[in-house]
Amino acid sequence: MKPVPFAQIVAEHGATVWAVCRSILSETDADDAWQETMIAAMRHLPDPAEGTNLAAWLTVIARNKSIDIHRRRVRQATPVADITAVADRVSIRTGSHPDPESTATGSGTIDGDLRAALARLTERRRTAVLAHHVAGYSYAEIGELLGSSEDAARRSAADGIAELRRQLRRRS
Amino acid sequence: MTVPTEPADPHERKNPMITDPPTTDLDDALTAALDPGSERIARLTTSLAPRADDEGLLDLTYRRVDGPHGPLLVAATETGIVRVAFAEGGVDQVLEELAEAIGPRILESSLRTDAAARQLTEYFEGTRRSFDLPIDLRLARGFRARVVAHLLEIGYGRTETYGQVATAIGNPGAVRAVGTACAKNPIPVILPCHRVVRSDGTIGNYLGGTEMKRALLAMEAA
């Protein structure tokens, strides 16, 4: 396999890597996790071995870096503040305005409606949905992030998806 | 796009609703909801290069320079400018060649390339007559390295023939090989292969096209 210039890898997969990081971290922490992911990837070049799916390879690194940062944050927080801190971090991109009205900046678009619907989910369901369906974290990992069991994380994700579908259908 | 006739709550009245909400491709829509946007990626990429450099992980940086004869790609190693390429057809192929020849840790950055970009712009504007830049000649080995190194001695506004270059590097029979070396000059413009012409007075070939060679020589003669 000919070596791929890293600039092309960043251009092609940079957004995916950020989404993986952002699914469980704040924007600022996601930026840090993105940088650490790319540095780690550069350190591994020119391997990955032949035939490696670059997107999958980067996603694994991004998940591990994000979990590291998440753990660091949880360790730094007091147990009581922890739940709130996690909740703050999992709000979606425009989630600095938890009010669904101001969250739906793309009103009239699928994107805007989905944002509004996501903002209405409980933090626990939102984290489970984004971390599993966007970033591919396992339910065991999500359970650890949420401080719950693997089964509870799986239920949160399923309930979150069902609620999103319900909300989006109602709006049609 | 329709406005719901019976909004479920006051918020929704302000939000015209879509008629076809996602159900099957919800995963794609969720991914889009976490899209960083191109500006954020550009900003993150910009700050990545210095950090990679600090950790000794940066084989090359590159940037585009817009000149009067089309875009150029300028690439630099830790040692200096290693490649200038005519990038009319995009940079991907050049980057792939560099990844294979030097290393894959390549990022777009003004780091290492800034001075070259500035000096090239000044040169094309006619305000600079020589380049003052660190050069990395690793892409031209042996005989070719001797040829392109000699190019630096052909001053602004002057020309030499392929034969004169061959004689100057102590190999007067190697006229044709001098032509090949010029054609494979890894750092055109900065190493001025455009100043090497045919002994019959015609200007000879050029990596960036005969027109560009003629234009550069005309600019330098003005």
PDB file of C-alpha atoms in Angstrom, chain B residues 16-210:
ATOM      1  CA  PRO B  16     -41.914  25.668  10.017  1.00  0.00           C
ATOM      2  CA  MET B  17     -41.817  21.906  10.029  1.00  0.00           C
ATOM      3  CA  ILE B  18     -40.412  19.596   7.472  1.00  0.00           C
ATOM      4  CA  THR B  19     -42.772  17.248   5.708  1.00  0.00           C
ATOM      5  CA  ASP B  20     -40.504  14.238   5.614  1.00  0.00           C
ATOM      6  CA  PRO B  21     -38.682  13.613   8.872  1.00  0.00           C
ATOM      7  CA  PRO B  22     -35.888  11.059   8.991  1.00  0.00           C
ATOM      8  CA  THR B  23     -36.788   7.641  10.279  1.00  0.00           C
ATOM      9  CA  THR B  24     -34.649   5.186   8.356  1.00  0.00           C
ATOM     10  CA  ASP B  25     -31.481   7.254   8.063  1.00  0.00           C
ATOM     11  CA  LEU B  26     -31.555   8.584  11.588  1.00  0.00           C
ATOM     12  CA  ASP B  27     -27.942   7.540  12.129  1.00  0.00           C
ATOM     13  CA  ASP B  28     -26.778   9.778   9.271  1.00  0.00           C
ATOM     14  CA  ALA B  29     -28.804  12.664  10.624  1.00  0.00           C
ATOM     15  CA  LEU B  30     -27.355  12.127  14.104  1.00  0.00           C
ATOM     16  CA  THR B  31     -23.859  12.196  12.662  1.00  0.00           C
ATOM     17  CA  ALA B  32     -24.693  15.434  10.849  1.00  0.00           C
ATOM     18  CA  ALA B  33     -25.853  16.916  14.152  1.00  0.00           C
ATOM     19  CA  LEU B  34     -22.289  16.522  15.438  1.00  0.00           C
ATOM     20  CA  ASP B  35     -20.685  17.952  12.317  1.00  0.00           C
ATOM     21  CA  PRO B  36     -17.819  20.241  13.322  1.00  0.00           C
ATOM     22  CA  GLY B  37     -18.070  22.467  10.252  1.00  0.00           C
ATOM     23  CA  SER B  38     -15.190  23.159   7.910  1.00  0.00           C
ATOM     24  CA  GLU B  39     -14.001  26.217   9.835  1.00  0.00           C
ATOM     25  CA  ARG B  40     -13.431  24.262  13.012  1.00  0.00           C
ATOM     26  CA  ILE B  41     -11.554  21.542  11.139  1.00  0.00           C
ATOM     27  CA  ALA B  42      -9.431  24.194   9.420  1.00  0.00           C
ATOM     28  CA  ARG B  43      -8.631  25.800  12.769  1.00  0.00           C
ATOM     29  CA  LEU B  44      -7.805  22.453  14.384  1.00  0.00           C
ATOM     30  CA  THR B  45      -5.616  21.494  11.435  1.00  0.00           C
ATOM     31  CA  THR B  46      -3.732  24.775  11.634  1.00  0.00           C
ATOM     32  CA  SER B  47      -2.831  24.207  15.270  1.00  0.00           C
ATOM     33  CA  LEU B  48      -1.958  20.562  14.625  1.00  0.00           C
ATOM     34  CA  ALA B  49       1.217  21.248  12.622  1.00  0.00           C
ATOM     35  CA  PRO B  50       3.211  23.082  15.345  1.00  0.00           C
ATOM     36  CA  ARG B  51       2.242  20.415  17.842  1.00  0.00           C
ATOM     37  CA  ALA B  52       3.256  17.584  15.529  1.00  0.00           C
ATOM     38  CA  ASP B  53       6.501  19.456  14.875  1.00  0.00           C
ATOM     39  CA  ASP B  54       7.200  19.722  18.625  1.00  0.00           C
ATOM     40  CA  GLU B  55       6.887  15.953  18.867  1.00  0.00           C
ATOM     41  CA  GLY B  56       9.141  15.373  15.867  1.00  0.00           C
ATOM     42  CA  LEU B  57       6.274  13.914  13.844  1.00  0.00           C
ATOM     43  CA  LEU B  58       6.234  16.276  10.886  1.00  0.00           C
ATOM     44  CA  ASP B  59       7.920  15.021   7.712  1.00  0.00           C
ATOM     45  CA  LEU B  60       6.642  17.862   5.542  1.00  0.00           C
ATOM     46  CA  THR B  61       4.516  20.956   5.503  1.00  0.00           C
ATOM     47  CA  TYR B  62       3.097  22.451   2.352  1.00  0.00           C
ATOM     48  CA  ARG B  63       1.078  25.410   1.201  1.00  0.00           C
ATOM     49  CA  ARG B  64      -0.253  26.824  -2.015  1.00  0.00           C
ATOM     50  CA  VAL B  65       1.104  30.014  -3.503  1.00  0.00           C
ATOM     51  CA  ASP B  66      -0.906  31.774  -6.175  1.00  0.00           C
ATOM     52  CA  GLY B  67       1.297  33.108  -8.931  1.00  0.00           C
ATOM     53  CA  PRO B  68       0.544  34.841 -12.240  1.00  0.00           C
ATOM     54  CA  HIS B  69       1.057  31.540 -14.070  1.00  0.00           C
ATOM     55  CA  GLY B  70      -1.183  29.439 -11.863  1.00  0.00           C
ATOM     56  CA  PRO B  71      -0.974  27.968  -8.375  1.00  0.00           C
ATOM     57  CA  LEU B  72       2.246  26.523  -6.992  1.00  0.00           C
ATOM     58  CA  LEU B  73       2.691  24.024  -4.220  1.00  0.00           C
ATOM     59  CA  VAL B  74       5.610  24.698  -1.873  1.00  0.00           C
ATOM     60  CA  ALA B  75       6.715  21.894   0.448  1.00  0.00           C
ATOM     61  CA  ALA B  76       9.363  21.966   3.173  1.00  0.00           C
ATOM     62  CA  THR B  77      11.145  19.512   5.432  1.00  0.00           C
ATOM     63  CA  GLU B  78      12.873  20.403   8.679  1.00  0.00           C
ATOM     64  CA  THR B  79      15.956  21.169   6.549  1.00  0.00           C
ATOM     65  CA  GLY B  80      14.347  23.512   4.056  1.00  0.00           C
ATOM     66  CA  ILE B  81      12.318  23.862   0.884  1.00  0.00           C
ATOM     67  CA  VAL B  82      12.271  20.450  -0.758  1.00  0.00           C
ATOM     68  CA  ARG B  83       9.720  20.808  -3.534  1.00  0.00           C
ATOM     69  CA  VAL B  84       8.005  23.402  -5.673  1.00  0.00           C
ATOM     70  CA  ALA B  85       5.370  22.008  -8.023  1.00  0.00           C
ATOM     71  CA  PHE B  86       3.025  23.479 -10.569  1.00  0.00           C
ATOM     72  CA  ALA B  87      -0.328  22.664  -9.054  1.00  0.00           C
ATOM     73  CA  GLU B  88      -2.773  23.537 -11.793  1.00  0.00           C
ATOM     74  CA  GLY B  89      -4.240  20.059 -11.589  1.00  0.00           C
ATOM     75  CA  GLY B  90      -4.468  19.967  -7.797  1.00  0.00           C
ATOM     76  CA  VAL B  91      -2.022  18.969  -5.100  1.00  0.00           C
ATOM     77  CA  ASP B  92      -3.037  15.374  -4.417  1.00  0.00           C
ATOM     78  CA  GLN B  93      -0.677  13.672  -6.836  1.00  0.00           C
ATOM     79  CA  VAL B  94       2.306  15.772  -5.708  1.00  0.00           C
ATOM     80  CA  LEU B  95       1.514  15.019  -2.059  1.00  0.00           C
ATOM     81  CA  GLU B  96       1.308  11.297  -2.819  1.00  0.00           C
ATOM     82  CA  GLU B  97       4.715  11.401  -4.512  1.00  0.00           C
ATOM     83  CA  LEU B  98       6.167  13.260  -1.521  1.00  0.00           C
ATOM     84  CA  ALA B  99       4.588  10.793   0.908  1.00  0.00           C
ATOM     85  CA  GLU B 100       6.311   7.955  -0.906  1.00  0.00           C
ATOM     86  CA  ALA B 101       9.676   9.682  -1.368  1.00  0.00           C
ATOM     87  CA  ILE B 102       9.985  11.392   2.026  1.00  0.00           C
ATOM     88  CA  GLY B 103       7.228  10.373   4.421  1.00  0.00           C
ATOM     89  CA  PRO B 104       3.478  10.417   4.963  1.00  0.00           C
ATOM     90  CA  ARG B 105       3.382  12.877   7.885  1.00  0.00           C
ATOM     91  CA  ILE B 106       2.387  15.817   5.732  1.00  0.00           C
ATOM     92  CA  LEU B 107       0.251  18.749   6.866  1.00  0.00           C
ATOM     93  CA  GLU B 108      -0.817  21.966   5.205  1.00  0.00           C
ATOM     94  CA  SER B 109       0.793  24.741   7.227  1.00  0.00           C
ATOM     95  CA  SER B 110       2.578  28.058   6.968  1.00  0.00           C
ATOM     96  CA  LEU B 111       5.162  26.548   9.291  1.00  0.00           C
ATOM     97  CA  ARG B 112       8.488  26.303   7.345  1.00  0.00           C
ATOM     98  CA  THR B 113       6.765  27.478   4.136  1.00  0.00           C
ATOM     99  CA  ASP B 114       5.919  31.064   5.038  1.00  0.00           C
ATOM    100  CA  ALA B 115       9.176  32.715   3.944  1.00  0.00           C
ATOM    101  CA  ALA B 116       9.157  30.837   0.639  1.00  0.00           C
ATOM    102  CA  ALA B 117       5.574  31.879  -0.061  1.00  0.00           C
ATOM    103  CA  ARG B 118       6.401  35.503   0.640  1.00  0.00           C
ATOM    104  CA  GLN B 119       9.572  35.486  -1.456  1.00  0.00           C
ATOM    105  CA  LEU B 120       7.866  33.755  -4.384  1.00  0.00           C
ATOM    106  CA  THR B 121       5.095  36.364  -4.334  1.00  0.00           C
ATOM    107  CA  GLU B 122       7.698  39.140  -4.318  1.00  0.00           C
ATOM    108  CA  TYR B 123       9.558  37.452  -7.160  1.00  0.00           C
ATOM    109  CA  PHE B 124       6.431  37.222  -9.319  1.00  0.00           C
ATOM    110  CA  GLU B 125       5.640  40.864  -8.518  1.00  0.00           C
ATOM    111  CA  GLY B 126       9.100  41.791  -9.801  1.00  0.00           C
ATOM    112  CA  THR B 127      10.411  43.100  -6.487  1.00  0.00           C
ATOM    113  CA  ARG B 128      12.759  40.199  -5.674  1.00  0.00           C
ATOM    114  CA  ARG B 129      15.755  39.083  -7.712  1.00  0.00           C
ATOM    115  CA  SER B 130      17.113  36.237  -5.587  1.00  0.00           C
ATOM    116  CA  PHE B 131      15.815  33.816  -2.989  1.00  0.00           C
ATOM    117  CA  ASP B 132      17.190  33.580   0.505  1.00  0.00           C
ATOM    118  CA  LEU B 133      15.838  30.255   1.739  1.00  0.00           C
ATOM    119  CA  PRO B 134      17.116  27.023   3.270  1.00  0.00           C
ATOM    120  CA  ILE B 135      17.001  24.326   0.582  1.00  0.00           C
ATOM    121  CA  ASP B 136      16.691  20.564   0.986  1.00  0.00           C
ATOM    122  CA  LEU B 137      18.071  18.864  -2.135  1.00  0.00           C
ATOM    123  CA  ARG B 138      17.266  15.306  -1.120  1.00  0.00           C
ATOM    124  CA  LEU B 139      14.936  14.789  -4.105  1.00  0.00           C
ATOM    125  CA  ALA B 140      17.824  15.346  -6.534  1.00  0.00           C
ATOM    126  CA  ARG B 141      20.691  12.979  -5.897  1.00  0.00           C
ATOM    127  CA  GLY B 142      24.090  12.617  -7.505  1.00  0.00           C
ATOM    128  CA  PHE B 143      24.491  14.155 -10.956  1.00  0.00           C
ATOM    129  CA  ARG B 144      21.053  15.777 -10.825  1.00  0.00           C
ATOM    130  CA  ALA B 145      21.908  17.381  -7.490  1.00  0.00           C
ATOM    131  CA  ARG B 146      25.062  18.905  -9.023  1.00  0.00           C
ATOM    132  CA  VAL B 147      23.060  20.299 -11.934  1.00  0.00           C
ATOM    133  CA  VAL B 148      20.320  21.893  -9.860  1.00  0.00           C
ATOM    134  CA  ALA B 149      22.818  23.232  -7.319  1.00  0.00           C
ATOM    135  CA  HIS B 150      24.637  24.965 -10.186  1.00  0.00           C
ATOM    136  CA  LEU B 151      21.381  26.671 -11.207  1.00  0.00           C
ATOM    137  CA  LEU B 152      21.712  28.933  -8.161  1.00  0.00           C
ATOM    138  CA  GLU B 153      24.790  30.467  -9.790  1.00  0.00           C
ATOM    139  CA  ILE B 154      22.850  31.646 -12.845  1.00  0.00           C
ATOM    140  CA  GLY B 155      21.769  35.101 -11.727  1.00  0.00           C
ATOM    141  CA  TYR B 156      18.493  36.907 -12.310  1.00  0.00           C
ATOM    142  CA  GLY B 157      18.054  37.997 -15.918  1.00  0.00           C
ATOM    143  CA  ARG B 158      20.896  35.775 -17.221  1.00  0.00           C
ATOM    144  CA  THR B 159      20.712  32.524 -19.135  1.00  0.00           C
ATOM    145  CA  GLU B 160      23.068  29.614 -19.794  1.00  0.00           C
ATOM    146  CA  THR B 161      22.820  26.865 -22.393  1.00  0.00           C
ATOM    147  CA  TYR B 162      22.518  23.189 -21.448  1.00  0.00           C
ATOM    148  CA  GLY B 163      26.060  22.787 -22.778  1.00  0.00           C
ATOM    149  CA  GLN B 164      27.422  25.588 -20.617  1.00  0.00           C
ATOM    150  CA  VAL B 165      25.856  23.993 -17.534  1.00  0.00           C
ATOM    151  CA  ALA B 166      27.384  20.614 -18.476  1.00  0.00           C
ATOM    152  CA  THR B 167      30.820  22.241 -18.786  1.00  0.00           C
ATOM    153  CA  ALA B 168      30.374  24.189 -15.554  1.00  0.00           C
ATOM    154  CA  ILE B 169      29.812  21.034 -13.533  1.00  0.00           C
ATOM    155  CA  GLY B 170      32.843  19.390 -15.158  1.00  0.00           C
ATOM    156  CA  ASN B 171      31.016  17.006 -17.464  1.00  0.00           C
ATOM    157  CA  PRO B 172      30.895  18.725 -20.880  1.00  0.00           C
ATOM    158  CA  GLY B 173      29.600  15.636 -22.684  1.00  0.00           C
ATOM    159  CA  ALA B 174      26.483  15.391 -20.553  1.00  0.00           C
ATOM    160  CA  VAL B 175      24.353  17.965 -22.353  1.00  0.00           C
ATOM    161  CA  ARG B 176      21.362  15.677 -22.677  1.00  0.00           C
ATOM    162  CA  ALA B 177      21.600  14.571 -19.036  1.00  0.00           C
ATOM    163  CA  VAL B 178      21.631  18.229 -17.998  1.00  0.00           C
ATOM    164  CA  GLY B 179      18.351  18.629 -19.879  1.00  0.00           C
ATOM    165  CA  THR B 180      16.881  15.659 -18.032  1.00  0.00           C
ATOM    166  CA  ALA B 181      18.098  16.986 -14.690  1.00  0.00           C
ATOM    167  CA  CYS B 182      16.471  20.357 -15.396  1.00  0.00           C
ATOM    168  CA  ALA B 183      13.239  18.628 -16.407  1.00  0.00           C
ATOM    169  CA  LYS B 184      13.248  16.824 -13.063  1.00  0.00           C
ATOM    170  CA  ASN B 185      14.241  19.864 -11.002  1.00  0.00           C
ATOM    171  CA  PRO B 186      12.354  19.333  -7.728  1.00  0.00           C
ATOM    172  CA  ILE B 187      12.399  23.046  -6.832  1.00  0.00           C
ATOM    173  CA  PRO B 188      11.650  25.022 -10.023  1.00  0.00           C
ATOM    174  CA  VAL B 189      11.517  28.844  -9.919  1.00  0.00           C
ATOM    175  CA  ILE B 190      13.625  28.933  -6.727  1.00  0.00           C
ATOM    176  CA  LEU B 191      16.298  26.819  -8.446  1.00  0.00           C
ATOM    177  CA  PRO B 192      16.019  28.650 -11.780  1.00  0.00           C
ATOM    178  CA  CYS B 193      16.022  25.933 -14.427  1.00  0.00           C
ATOM    179  CA  HIS B 194      14.022  28.369 -16.561  1.00  0.00           C
ATOM    180  CA  ARG B 195      17.337  30.215 -17.117  1.00  0.00           C
ATOM    181  CA  VAL B 196      18.810  27.242 -19.008  1.00  0.00           C
ATOM    182  CA  VAL B 197      18.094  27.466 -22.728  1.00  0.00           C
ATOM    183  CA  ARG B 198      19.109  25.750 -25.960  1.00  0.00           C
ATOM    184  CA  SER B 199      22.285  26.695 -27.742  1.00  0.00           C
ATOM    185  CA  ASP B 200      20.309  27.446 -30.929  1.00  0.00           C
ATOM    186  CA  GLY B 201      18.582  30.297 -29.104  1.00  0.00           C
ATOM    187  CA  THR B 202      15.205  28.604 -28.664  1.00  0.00           C
ATOM    188  CA  ILE B 203      14.112  28.410 -25.075  1.00  0.00           C
ATOM    189  CA  GLY B 204      13.646  24.669 -24.653  1.00  0.00           C
ATOM    190  CA  ASN B 205      11.147  22.776 -22.547  1.00  0.00           C
ATOM    191  CA  TYR B 206       9.907  23.672 -19.103  1.00  0.00           C
ATOM    192  CA  LEU B 207       8.079  21.854 -16.331  1.00  0.00           C
ATOM    193  CA  GLY B 208       5.518  24.638 -16.091  1.00  0.00           C
ATOM    194  CA  GLY B 209       5.149  24.877 -19.863  1.00  0.00           C
ATOM    195  CA  THR B 210       7.083  26.782 -22.506  1.00  0.00           C
TER     196      THR B 210
END
